[in-house]
Amino acid sequence: MAALKITCFLDETQMTSLTDFISRQLFGCTKDEIEDIDTCFDTMNIRLCVEYSIGLETIELRQAEILDSDWNLIDADSAVLRSRLRRMIENYNYTQKQSAAYC
């Protein structure tokens, strides 16, 4: 079955830029230092909002949204972002679990 084509507001380069930004924040700190993200990207004309749920051993994605300049939700882009972040967070949790096993 062929992949479903999704038309997004952001192009692939911009989406990669957002996920790289989130990755740097996520992997650049300890679990206790992780903060939610609410940032405007004027060059892309969007607002990025990411909320985490932080447990004792793992973090989970509570919400991830991309809003346009009028603060309206951009559904397709938000869905793509959530999909990418879920994999990123799974990787983060796995890495943290492996690090704890070696301590």
GROMACS .gro file of C-alpha atoms in nm:
model
  103
    1MET     CA    1   0.000   0.000   0.000
    2ALA     CA    2   0.137   0.343  -0.094
    3ALA     CA    3   0.215   0.607   0.167
    4LEU     CA    4  -0.050   0.872   0.219
    5LYS     CA    5   0.052   1.213   0.082
    6ILE     CA    6  -0.006   1.489   0.337
    7THR     CA    7  -0.002   1.853   0.232
    8CYS     CA    8   0.166   2.062   0.500
    9PHE     CA    9   0.216   2.432   0.560
   10LEU     CA   10   0.586   2.376   0.637
   11ASP     CA   11   0.825   2.216   0.393
   12GLU     CA   12   1.052   1.924   0.487
   13THR     CA   13   1.350   2.151   0.562
   14GLN     CA   14   1.145   2.361   0.803
   15MET     CA   15   0.998   2.054   0.975
   16THR     CA   16   1.347   1.909   1.014
   17SER     CA   17   1.462   2.239   1.161
   18LEU     CA   18   1.184   2.218   1.423
   19THR     CA   19   1.259   1.858   1.515
   20ASP     CA   20   1.632   1.939   1.539
   21PHE     CA   21   1.550   2.230   1.772
   22ILE     CA   22   1.340   2.002   1.994
   23SER     CA   23   1.603   1.728   1.985
   24ARG     CA   24   1.877   1.967   2.100
   25GLN     CA   25   1.661   2.076   2.392
   26LEU     CA   26   1.557   1.723   2.482
   27PHE     CA   27   1.894   1.549   2.456
   28GLY     CA   28   2.087   1.849   2.590
   29CYS     CA   29   1.958   1.813   2.944
   30THR     CA   30   1.861   1.564   3.210
   31LYS     CA   31   1.504   1.444   3.256
   32ASP     CA   32   1.463   1.678   3.554
   33GLU     CA   33   1.567   1.978   3.343
   34ILE     CA   34   1.326   1.920   3.053
   35GLU     CA   35   1.088   2.210   3.001
   36ASP     CA   36   0.782   2.253   2.782
   37ILE     CA   37   0.835   2.455   2.464
   38ASP     CA   38   0.634   2.760   2.359
   39THR     CA   39   0.838   2.943   2.098
   40CYS     CA   40   0.769   3.161   1.796
   41PHE     CA   41   0.969   3.110   1.477
   42ASP     CA   42   0.930   3.438   1.292
   43THR     CA   43   1.118   3.311   0.986
   44MET     CA   44   0.858   3.035   0.943
   45ASN     CA   45   0.567   3.246   1.064
   46ILE     CA   46   0.464   2.981   1.320
   47ARG     CA   47   0.443   2.913   1.691
   48LEU     CA   48   0.565   2.580   1.829
   49CYS     CA   49   0.407   2.438   2.146
   50VAL     CA   50   0.527   2.111   2.300
   51GLU     CA   51   0.422   1.973   2.640
   52TYR     CA   52   0.574   1.673   2.811
   53SER     CA   53   0.447   1.450   3.088
   54ILE     CA   54   0.747   1.356   3.300
   55GLY     CA   55   0.727   1.039   3.505
   56LEU     CA   56   0.975   0.873   3.736
   57GLU     CA   57   1.145   0.673   3.462
   58THR     CA   58   1.017   0.809   3.131
   59ILE     CA   59   0.882   1.114   2.959
   60GLU     CA   60   0.577   1.115   2.733
   61LEU     CA   61   0.449   1.359   2.477
   62ARG     CA   62   0.139   1.527   2.614
   63GLN     CA   63   0.085   1.774   2.331
   64ALA     CA   64   0.264   1.905   2.024
   65GLU     CA   65   0.111   2.175   1.809
   66ILE     CA   66   0.215   2.408   1.533
   67LEU     CA   67   0.012   2.726   1.513
   68ASP     CA   68   0.000   2.982   1.233
   69SER     CA   69   0.057   3.356   1.277
   70ASP     CA   70  -0.304   3.399   1.396
   71TRP     CA   71  -0.249   3.119   1.654
   72ASN     CA   72  -0.476   2.880   1.463
   73LEU     CA   73  -0.381   2.513   1.477
   74ILE     CA   74  -0.218   2.375   1.163
   75ASP     CA   75  -0.355   2.020   1.183
   76ALA     CA   76  -0.146   1.837   0.922
   77ASP     CA   77   0.184   1.984   1.038
   78SER     CA   78   0.099   1.914   1.402
   79ALA     CA   79   0.019   1.551   1.320
   80VAL     CA   80   0.349   1.507   1.135
   81LEU     CA   81   0.537   1.670   1.423
   82ARG     CA   82   0.369   1.446   1.683
   83SER     CA   83   0.458   1.138   1.480
   84ARG     CA   84   0.825   1.239   1.466
   85LEU     CA   85   0.839   1.340   1.831
   86ARG     CA   86   0.693   1.010   1.952
   87ARG     CA   87   0.986   0.827   1.792
   88MET     CA   88   1.231   1.083   1.931
   89ILE     CA   89   1.092   1.045   2.282
   90GLU     CA   90   1.100   0.665   2.257
   91ASN     CA   91   1.468   0.696   2.166
   92TYR     CA   92   1.527   0.938   2.455
   93ASN     CA   93   1.362   0.702   2.705
   94TYR     CA   94   1.560   0.406   2.571
   95THR     CA   95   1.887   0.601   2.594
   96GLN     CA   96   1.810   0.711   2.950
   97LYS     CA   97   1.722   0.355   3.050
   98GLN     CA   98   2.047   0.223   2.902
   99SER     CA   99   2.249   0.497   3.076
  100ALA     CA  100   2.089   0.413   3.411
  101ALA     CA  101   2.171   0.044   3.363
  102TYR     CA  102   2.543   0.128   3.339
  103CYS     CA  103   2.550   0.348   3.650
   0.00000   0.00000   0.00000
